[in-house]
Amino acid sequence: MNPEICIVCDGEIFEPAGTHSGYSLFHCLQCGLRFTHPIPGAAEIAAIYTEYGTNRSYAAKAERKIRRSMKRIRRYMNRGPGKRFLDVGCNVGTAVEAARRLGLDAHGIDIGDQSIEIAREMFPGGHFHAGPIESLPPEWGQFDFVYSAEVIEHLPDANAYFNALSLRIKPGGLLFLTTPDAGHWRVPSEFTKWDQVFPPHHLLYFTKDAMRRFLDRHGLEVVKFEWKLKPGLHAIARRR
Ligand SMILES: [Zn+2]
Protein backbone atom coordinates (compact mmCIF):
# COMPACT_ATOMS: atom_id res chain seq x y z
CA MET A 1 0.00 0.00 0.00
CA ASN A 2 1.45 3.35 -1.04
CA PRO A 3 1.52 6.37 1.30
CA GLU A 4 -1.11 9.04 0.66
CA ILE A 5 0.36 12.24 2.04
CA CYS A 6 3.76 13.36 3.33
CA ILE A 7 3.72 14.20 7.06
CA VAL A 8 6.19 17.04 6.46
CA CYS A 9 5.14 18.81 3.25
CA ASP A 10 1.71 17.34 2.37
CA GLY A 11 3.28 16.13 -0.89
CA GLU A 12 1.58 13.25 -2.67
CA ILE A 13 4.29 11.96 -4.99
CA PHE A 14 6.54 9.20 -3.68
CA GLU A 15 8.97 6.69 -4.98
CA PRO A 16 9.93 3.43 -3.28
CA ALA A 17 13.24 3.67 -1.37
CA GLY A 18 13.78 -0.05 -0.80
CA THR A 19 12.99 -2.42 2.02
CA HIS A 20 14.83 -3.21 5.24
CA SER A 21 14.06 -5.89 7.88
CA GLY A 22 10.70 -6.45 6.22
CA TYR A 23 9.71 -2.76 6.29
CA SER A 24 9.09 -0.72 3.14
CA LEU A 25 10.62 2.72 2.77
CA PHE A 26 9.39 5.60 0.62
CA HIS A 27 10.90 8.85 -0.56
CA CYS A 28 8.84 12.07 -0.82
CA LEU A 29 9.90 13.73 -4.05
CA GLN A 30 8.77 17.18 -2.85
CA CYS A 31 10.75 17.53 0.42
CA GLY A 32 13.18 14.59 0.35
CA LEU A 33 11.88 12.85 3.49
CA ARG A 34 12.37 9.09 3.54
CA PHE A 35 10.08 7.13 5.83
CA THR A 36 8.89 3.70 6.84
CA HIS A 37 5.43 2.91 5.53
CA PRO A 38 3.16 1.71 6.92
CA ILE A 39 4.25 2.96 10.35
CA PRO A 40 4.42 0.02 12.78
CA GLY A 41 1.68 -0.16 15.42
CA ALA A 42 2.08 1.20 18.97
CA ALA A 43 2.45 -2.28 20.50
CA GLU A 44 5.16 -3.26 18.04
CA ILE A 45 7.09 -0.07 18.82
CA ALA A 46 6.61 -0.32 22.60
CA ALA A 47 8.07 -3.84 22.50
CA ILE A 48 11.39 -2.70 21.04
CA TYR A 49 11.88 0.02 23.70
CA THR A 50 11.46 -2.09 26.80
CA GLU A 51 15.20 -2.07 27.41
CA TYR A 52 16.37 0.46 24.87
CA GLY A 53 19.11 2.79 26.07
CA THR A 54 18.44 2.16 29.72
CA ASN A 55 21.32 -0.09 30.68
CA ARG A 56 23.77 0.98 33.31
CA SER A 57 26.80 0.71 31.04
CA TYR A 58 25.55 3.97 29.53
CA ALA A 59 26.16 5.59 32.90
CA ALA A 60 29.84 4.65 32.73
CA LYS A 61 30.31 6.87 29.70
CA ALA A 62 28.49 9.73 31.41
CA GLU A 63 31.41 12.08 32.04
CA ARG A 64 32.51 12.06 28.39
CA LYS A 65 28.93 12.68 27.27
CA ILE A 66 28.50 15.53 29.75
CA ARG A 67 31.60 17.27 28.40
CA ARG A 68 30.44 16.87 24.80
CA SER A 69 27.02 18.28 25.67
CA MET A 70 28.61 21.21 27.53
CA LYS A 71 30.49 22.15 24.37
CA ARG A 72 27.26 22.07 22.33
CA ILE A 73 25.11 23.90 24.85
CA ARG A 74 27.71 26.59 25.51
CA ARG A 75 27.64 27.59 21.82
CA TYR A 76 23.95 28.54 21.93
CA MET A 77 22.92 29.04 25.54
CA ASN A 78 23.26 32.82 25.44
CA ARG A 79 21.20 33.22 22.27
CA GLY A 80 17.92 32.34 24.01
CA PRO A 81 15.96 34.83 26.12
CA GLY A 82 16.68 33.17 29.49
CA LYS A 83 18.11 30.24 31.42
CA ARG A 84 15.43 27.52 31.43
CA PHE A 85 16.67 24.34 29.71
CA LEU A 86 14.73 21.20 28.76
CA ASP A 87 16.14 18.01 27.22
CA VAL A 88 13.36 15.99 25.58
CA GLY A 89 14.48 12.36 25.39
CA CYS A 90 17.16 12.94 28.05
CA ASN A 91 17.99 9.27 28.68
CA VAL A 92 20.11 9.14 31.89
CA GLY A 93 20.38 12.92 32.00
CA THR A 94 23.91 13.75 30.84
CA ALA A 95 22.86 16.81 28.80
CA VAL A 96 20.71 17.99 31.71
CA GLU A 97 23.75 17.74 33.97
CA ALA A 98 25.83 19.59 31.35
CA ALA A 99 23.26 22.41 31.29
CA ARG A 100 23.20 22.56 35.09
CA ARG A 101 27.00 22.85 35.24
CA LEU A 102 26.74 25.76 32.82
CA GLY A 103 24.40 27.55 35.21
CA LEU A 104 21.10 26.79 33.47
CA ASP A 105 17.90 25.75 35.22
CA ALA A 106 18.06 22.20 33.88
CA HIS A 107 15.13 19.85 33.17
CA GLY A 108 14.85 16.49 31.39
CA ILE A 109 12.08 14.19 30.26
CA ASP A 110 12.25 10.64 28.92
CA ILE A 111 9.74 7.86 28.27
CA GLY A 112 12.06 5.36 30.01
CA ASP A 113 11.24 5.00 33.71
CA GLN A 114 14.55 3.27 34.35
CA SER A 115 16.55 6.01 32.61
CA ILE A 116 14.86 8.65 34.74
CA GLU A 117 15.52 6.64 37.88
CA ILE A 118 19.24 6.51 37.01
CA ALA A 119 19.22 10.22 36.08
CA ARG A 120 17.74 11.22 39.46
CA GLU A 121 20.31 9.07 41.25
CA MET A 122 23.34 10.35 39.31
CA PHE A 123 22.35 13.99 38.84
CA PRO A 124 20.31 15.22 41.80
CA GLY A 125 20.76 18.83 40.67
CA GLY A 126 18.49 18.34 37.64
CA HIS A 127 14.70 18.13 37.42
CA PHE A 128 13.47 14.91 35.78
CA HIS A 129 10.13 13.57 34.59
CA ALA A 130 9.28 10.12 33.15
CA GLY A 131 6.68 10.00 30.38
CA PRO A 132 5.91 11.35 26.91
CA ILE A 133 6.23 15.08 26.15
CA GLU A 134 2.43 15.45 26.44
CA SER A 135 2.73 14.46 30.11
CA LEU A 136 5.23 17.20 31.04
CA PRO A 137 3.98 18.83 34.26
CA PRO A 138 2.06 22.03 33.37
CA GLU A 139 3.87 23.90 36.15
CA TRP A 140 7.15 23.35 34.32
CA GLY A 141 5.92 26.02 31.89
CA GLN A 142 7.99 27.11 28.89
CA PHE A 143 11.70 26.93 28.18
CA ASP A 144 14.36 29.18 26.65
CA PHE A 145 16.43 26.34 25.26
CA VAL A 146 15.04 22.95 24.25
CA TYR A 147 17.30 20.10 23.26
CA SER A 148 16.09 17.10 21.22
CA ALA A 149 18.93 14.77 20.30
CA GLU A 150 18.35 11.66 18.16
CA VAL A 151 14.66 11.40 19.04
CA ILE A 152 12.57 12.45 16.06
CA GLU A 153 13.73 9.64 13.76
CA HIS A 154 12.19 7.12 16.20
CA LEU A 155 8.69 8.61 16.35
CA PRO A 156 5.56 7.04 14.84
CA ASP A 157 3.86 10.48 15.03
CA ALA A 158 6.39 13.29 14.77
CA ASN A 159 3.70 15.95 14.28
CA ALA A 160 1.98 15.05 17.56
CA TYR A 161 5.35 15.22 19.32
CA PHE A 162 6.10 18.64 17.88
CA ASN A 163 2.61 19.97 18.59
CA ALA A 164 3.38 19.35 22.26
CA LEU A 165 7.06 20.30 22.11
CA SER A 166 6.78 23.63 20.31
CA LEU A 167 4.30 24.88 22.95
CA ARG A 168 7.04 24.36 25.53
CA ILE A 169 9.48 26.68 23.75
CA LYS A 170 9.12 30.36 24.62
CA PRO A 171 8.62 32.75 21.71
CA GLY A 172 12.20 33.69 20.81
CA GLY A 173 13.48 30.53 22.52
CA LEU A 174 15.82 28.10 20.80
CA LEU A 175 15.58 24.48 19.76
CA PHE A 176 18.68 22.38 19.20
CA LEU A 177 17.73 19.22 17.30
CA THR A 178 19.84 16.37 15.98
CA THR A 179 18.87 13.45 13.73
CA PRO A 180 20.61 11.52 10.93
CA ASP A 181 20.95 13.53 7.68
CA ALA A 182 19.47 11.58 4.76
CA GLY A 183 20.62 14.27 2.33
CA HIS A 184 24.29 14.11 3.33
CA TRP A 185 26.82 13.42 0.58
CA ARG A 186 28.10 10.35 2.42
CA VAL A 187 24.73 8.57 2.42
CA PRO A 188 24.95 5.63 -0.06
CA SER A 189 22.95 6.04 -3.27
CA GLU A 190 21.28 2.74 -2.43
CA PHE A 191 19.50 4.22 0.57
CA THR A 192 18.88 1.01 2.56
CA LYS A 193 22.66 0.36 2.63
CA TRP A 194 23.04 3.38 4.94
CA ASP A 195 23.89 2.25 8.50
CA GLN A 196 21.24 4.62 9.91
CA VAL A 197 18.45 2.73 8.16
CA PHE A 198 17.15 0.28 10.73
CA PRO A 199 13.40 0.16 11.06
CA PRO A 200 11.45 -0.18 13.29
CA HIS A 201 13.90 1.83 15.47
CA HIS A 202 14.38 4.55 12.87
CA LEU A 203 11.15 5.44 11.05
CA LEU A 204 11.89 8.91 9.62
CA TYR A 205 14.93 10.10 7.68
CA PHE A 206 15.08 13.88 7.21
CA THR A 207 17.00 15.98 4.74
CA LYS A 208 17.79 19.63 5.59
CA ASP A 209 14.98 20.74 3.28
CA ALA A 210 12.50 18.38 4.94
CA MET A 211 13.63 19.54 8.39
CA ARG A 212 13.26 23.22 7.48
CA ARG A 213 9.71 22.61 6.23
CA PHE A 214 8.84 20.45 9.23
CA LEU A 215 10.05 23.03 11.76
CA ASP A 216 8.30 25.80 9.84
CA ARG A 217 4.96 24.04 10.11
CA HIS A 218 5.47 23.97 13.89
CA GLY A 219 6.27 27.67 14.21
CA LEU A 220 10.04 27.34 14.27
CA GLU A 221 12.49 29.05 11.96
CA VAL A 222 15.86 27.44 11.23
CA VAL A 223 18.71 29.73 12.35
CA LYS A 224 21.39 27.41 11.00
CA PHE A 225 22.42 23.89 10.21
CA GLU A 226 25.83 23.01 11.60
CA TRP A 227 28.30 21.66 9.07
CA LYS A 228 28.93 17.98 9.76
CA LEU A 229 31.56 15.67 8.27
CA LYS A 230 29.41 12.64 9.13
CA PRO A 231 25.74 12.31 8.04
CA GLY A 232 24.24 13.98 11.12
CA LEU A 233 21.75 16.82 10.85
CA HIS A 234 22.17 19.41 13.61
CA ALA A 235 19.56 22.18 13.41
CA ILE A 236 19.28 25.34 15.48
CA ALA A 237 15.82 26.90 15.23
CA ARG A 238 14.01 29.76 16.90
CA ARG A 239 10.35 29.83 17.87
CA ARG A 240 8.40 32.69 16.28
ZN1 LIG B 1 7.41 15.64 1.76
PDB file of C-alpha atoms in Angstrom, residues 4-138:
ATOM      1  CA  GLU A   4      -1.113   9.042   0.658  1.00  0.00           C
ATOM      2  CA  ILE A   5       0.356  12.235   2.038  1.00  0.00           C
ATOM      3  CA  CYS A   6       3.762  13.364   3.335  1.00  0.00           C
ATOM      4  CA  ILE A   7       3.723  14.195   7.064  1.00  0.00           C
ATOM      5  CA  VAL A   8       6.190  17.044   6.456  1.00  0.00           C
ATOM      6  CA  CYS A   9       5.143  18.814   3.253  1.00  0.00           C
ATOM      7  CA  ASP A  10       1.711  17.344   2.370  1.00  0.00           C
ATOM      8  CA  GLY A  11       3.284  16.132  -0.893  1.00  0.00           C
ATOM      9  CA  GLU A  12       1.583  13.249  -2.668  1.00  0.00           C
ATOM     10  CA  ILE A  13       4.286  11.961  -4.990  1.00  0.00           C
ATOM     11  CA  PHE A  14       6.539   9.200  -3.680  1.00  0.00           C
ATOM     12  CA  GLU A  15       8.968   6.688  -4.981  1.00  0.00           C
ATOM     13  CA  PRO A  16       9.934   3.427  -3.278  1.00  0.00           C
ATOM     14  CA  ALA A  17      13.244   3.667  -1.366  1.00  0.00           C
ATOM     15  CA  GLY A  18      13.778  -0.047  -0.800  1.00  0.00           C
ATOM     16  CA  THR A  19      12.989  -2.421   2.022  1.00  0.00           C
ATOM     17  CA  HIS A  20      14.833  -3.211   5.243  1.00  0.00           C
ATOM     18  CA  SER A  21      14.062  -5.886   7.878  1.00  0.00           C
ATOM     19  CA  GLY A  22      10.700  -6.453   6.218  1.00  0.00           C
ATOM     20  CA  TYR A  23       9.715  -2.762   6.289  1.00  0.00           C
ATOM     21  CA  SER A  24       9.086  -0.720   3.143  1.00  0.00           C
ATOM     22  CA  LEU A  25      10.618   2.723   2.773  1.00  0.00           C
ATOM     23  CA  PHE A  26       9.388   5.597   0.623  1.00  0.00           C
ATOM     24  CA  HIS A  27      10.900   8.854  -0.556  1.00  0.00           C
ATOM     25  CA  CYS A  28       8.844  12.073  -0.817  1.00  0.00           C
ATOM     26  CA  LEU A  29       9.896  13.733  -4.054  1.00  0.00           C
ATOM     27  CA  GLN A  30       8.775  17.175  -2.853  1.00  0.00           C
ATOM     28  CA  CYS A  31      10.749  17.532   0.423  1.00  0.00           C
ATOM     29  CA  GLY A  32      13.184  14.590   0.347  1.00  0.00           C
ATOM     30  CA  LEU A  33      11.878  12.851   3.491  1.00  0.00           C
ATOM     31  CA  ARG A  34      12.370   9.091   3.543  1.00  0.00           C
ATOM     32  CA  PHE A  35      10.084   7.134   5.826  1.00  0.00           C
ATOM     33  CA  THR A  36       8.894   3.701   6.843  1.00  0.00           C
ATOM     34  CA  HIS A  37       5.432   2.912   5.525  1.00  0.00           C
ATOM     35  CA  PRO A  38       3.159   1.705   6.917  1.00  0.00           C
ATOM     36  CA  ILE A  39       4.247   2.961  10.349  1.00  0.00           C
ATOM     37  CA  PRO A  40       4.419   0.017  12.781  1.00  0.00           C
ATOM     38  CA  GLY A  41       1.682  -0.157  15.421  1.00  0.00           C
ATOM     39  CA  ALA A  42       2.084   1.197  18.967  1.00  0.00           C
ATOM     40  CA  ALA A  43       2.452  -2.279  20.503  1.00  0.00           C
ATOM     41  CA  GLU A  44       5.160  -3.258  18.035  1.00  0.00           C
ATOM     42  CA  ILE A  45       7.089  -0.070  18.821  1.00  0.00           C
ATOM     43  CA  ALA A  46       6.613  -0.323  22.596  1.00  0.00           C
ATOM     44  CA  ALA A  47       8.068  -3.841  22.504  1.00  0.00           C
ATOM     45  CA  ILE A  48      11.395  -2.698  21.043  1.00  0.00           C
ATOM     46  CA  TYR A  49      11.879   0.019  23.699  1.00  0.00           C
ATOM     47  CA  THR A  50      11.462  -2.089  26.803  1.00  0.00           C
ATOM     48  CA  GLU A  51      15.199  -2.074  27.408  1.00  0.00           C
ATOM     49  CA  TYR A  52      16.368   0.456  24.873  1.00  0.00           C
ATOM     50  CA  GLY A  53      19.110   2.791  26.073  1.00  0.00           C
ATOM     51  CA  THR A  54      18.443   2.160  29.725  1.00  0.00           C
ATOM     52  CA  ASN A  55      21.315  -0.086  30.677  1.00  0.00           C
ATOM     53  CA  ARG A  56      23.775   0.985  33.308  1.00  0.00           C
ATOM     54  CA  SER A  57      26.802   0.707  31.042  1.00  0.00           C
ATOM     55  CA  TYR A  58      25.547   3.969  29.532  1.00  0.00           C
ATOM     56  CA  ALA A  59      26.161   5.591  32.896  1.00  0.00           C
ATOM     57  CA  ALA A  60      29.843   4.651  32.733  1.00  0.00           C
ATOM     58  CA  LYS A  61      30.307   6.873  29.697  1.00  0.00           C
ATOM     59  CA  ALA A  62      28.493   9.729  31.414  1.00  0.00           C
ATOM     60  CA  GLU A  63      31.407  12.080  32.036  1.00  0.00           C
ATOM     61  CA  ARG A  64      32.510  12.059  28.393  1.00  0.00           C
ATOM     62  CA  LYS A  65      28.933  12.684  27.270  1.00  0.00           C
ATOM     63  CA  ILE A  66      28.504  15.527  29.748  1.00  0.00           C
ATOM     64  CA  ARG A  67      31.600  17.270  28.397  1.00  0.00           C
ATOM     65  CA  ARG A  68      30.435  16.865  24.800  1.00  0.00           C
ATOM     66  CA  SER A  69      27.024  18.280  25.668  1.00  0.00           C
ATOM     67  CA  MET A  70      28.610  21.211  27.531  1.00  0.00           C
ATOM     68  CA  LYS A  71      30.488  22.148  24.365  1.00  0.00           C
ATOM     69  CA  ARG A  72      27.265  22.067  22.328  1.00  0.00           C
ATOM     70  CA  ILE A  73      25.114  23.895  24.851  1.00  0.00           C
ATOM     71  CA  ARG A  74      27.714  26.593  25.513  1.00  0.00           C
ATOM     72  CA  ARG A  75      27.640  27.586  21.820  1.00  0.00           C
ATOM     73  CA  TYR A  76      23.953  28.537  21.926  1.00  0.00           C
ATOM     74  CA  MET A  77      22.922  29.043  25.544  1.00  0.00           C
ATOM     75  CA  ASN A  78      23.261  32.817  25.438  1.00  0.00           C
ATOM     76  CA  ARG A  79      21.196  33.223  22.272  1.00  0.00           C
ATOM     77  CA  GLY A  80      17.919  32.344  24.010  1.00  0.00           C
ATOM     78  CA  PRO A  81      15.963  34.832  26.119  1.00  0.00           C
ATOM     79  CA  GLY A  82      16.681  33.168  29.493  1.00  0.00           C
ATOM     80  CA  LYS A  83      18.115  30.236  31.420  1.00  0.00           C
ATOM     81  CA  ARG A  84      15.434  27.522  31.431  1.00  0.00           C
ATOM     82  CA  PHE A  85      16.675  24.344  29.713  1.00  0.00           C
ATOM     83  CA  LEU A  86      14.728  21.197  28.759  1.00  0.00           C
ATOM     84  CA  ASP A  87      16.143  18.006  27.222  1.00  0.00           C
ATOM     85  CA  VAL A  88      13.357  15.987  25.575  1.00  0.00           C
ATOM     86  CA  GLY A  89      14.480  12.360  25.394  1.00  0.00           C
ATOM     87  CA  CYS A  90      17.156  12.944  28.051  1.00  0.00           C
ATOM     88  CA  ASN A  91      17.993   9.269  28.676  1.00  0.00           C
ATOM     89  CA  VAL A  92      20.106   9.138  31.888  1.00  0.00           C
ATOM     90  CA  GLY A  93      20.379  12.925  32.001  1.00  0.00           C
ATOM     91  CA  THR A  94      23.915  13.750  30.838  1.00  0.00           C
ATOM     92  CA  ALA A  95      22.857  16.812  28.801  1.00  0.00           C
ATOM     93  CA  VAL A  96      20.710  17.995  31.714  1.00  0.00           C
ATOM     94  CA  GLU A  97      23.753  17.743  33.967  1.00  0.00           C
ATOM     95  CA  ALA A  98      25.825  19.591  31.349  1.00  0.00           C
ATOM     96  CA  ALA A  99      23.263  22.413  31.294  1.00  0.00           C
ATOM     97  CA  ARG A 100      23.195  22.556  35.086  1.00  0.00           C
ATOM     98  CA  ARG A 101      26.998  22.854  35.242  1.00  0.00           C
ATOM     99  CA  LEU A 102      26.742  25.759  32.819  1.00  0.00           C
ATOM    100  CA  GLY A 103      24.400  27.546  35.205  1.00  0.00           C
ATOM    101  CA  LEU A 104      21.098  26.793  33.468  1.00  0.00           C
ATOM    102  CA  ASP A 105      17.896  25.748  35.220  1.00  0.00           C
ATOM    103  CA  ALA A 106      18.060  22.196  33.879  1.00  0.00           C
ATOM    104  CA  HIS A 107      15.135  19.847  33.174  1.00  0.00           C
ATOM    105  CA  GLY A 108      14.852  16.492  31.393  1.00  0.00           C
ATOM    106  CA  ILE A 109      12.078  14.189  30.264  1.00  0.00           C
ATOM    107  CA  ASP A 110      12.253  10.637  28.917  1.00  0.00           C
ATOM    108  CA  ILE A 111       9.737   7.859  28.275  1.00  0.00           C
ATOM    109  CA  GLY A 112      12.058   5.359  30.007  1.00  0.00           C
ATOM    110  CA  ASP A 113      11.244   4.998  33.715  1.00  0.00           C
ATOM    111  CA  GLN A 114      14.547   3.273  34.354  1.00  0.00           C
ATOM    112  CA  SER A 115      16.555   6.010  32.607  1.00  0.00           C
ATOM    113  CA  ILE A 116      14.860   8.649  34.737  1.00  0.00           C
ATOM    114  CA  GLU A 117      15.516   6.643  37.876  1.00  0.00           C
ATOM    115  CA  ILE A 118      19.237   6.506  37.006  1.00  0.00           C
ATOM    116  CA  ALA A 119      19.224  10.218  36.081  1.00  0.00           C
ATOM    117  CA  ARG A 120      17.744  11.217  39.457  1.00  0.00           C
ATOM    118  CA  GLU A 121      20.307   9.070  41.246  1.00  0.00           C
ATOM    119  CA  MET A 122      23.335  10.346  39.306  1.00  0.00           C
ATOM    120  CA  PHE A 123      22.345  13.994  38.836  1.00  0.00           C
ATOM    121  CA  PRO A 124      20.308  15.216  41.798  1.00  0.00           C
ATOM    122  CA  GLY A 125      20.756  18.832  40.670  1.00  0.00           C
ATOM    123  CA  GLY A 126      18.486  18.343  37.638  1.00  0.00           C
ATOM    124  CA  HIS A 127      14.696  18.126  37.422  1.00  0.00           C
ATOM    125  CA  PHE A 128      13.468  14.912  35.776  1.00  0.00           C
ATOM    126  CA  HIS A 129      10.134  13.567  34.591  1.00  0.00           C
ATOM    127  CA  ALA A 130       9.284  10.115  33.153  1.00  0.00           C
ATOM    128  CA  GLY A 131       6.684  10.000  30.377  1.00  0.00           C
ATOM    129  CA  PRO A 132       5.911  11.351  26.914  1.00  0.00           C
ATOM    130  CA  ILE A 133       6.229  15.081  26.152  1.00  0.00           C
ATOM    131  CA  GLU A 134       2.433  15.452  26.442  1.00  0.00           C
ATOM    132  CA  SER A 135       2.734  14.455  30.115  1.00  0.00           C
ATOM    133  CA  LEU A 136       5.228  17.196  31.041  1.00  0.00           C
ATOM    134  CA  PRO A 137       3.979  18.831  34.258  1.00  0.00           C
ATOM    135  CA  PRO A 138       2.061  22.028  33.366  1.00  0.00           C
TER     136      PRO A 138
END
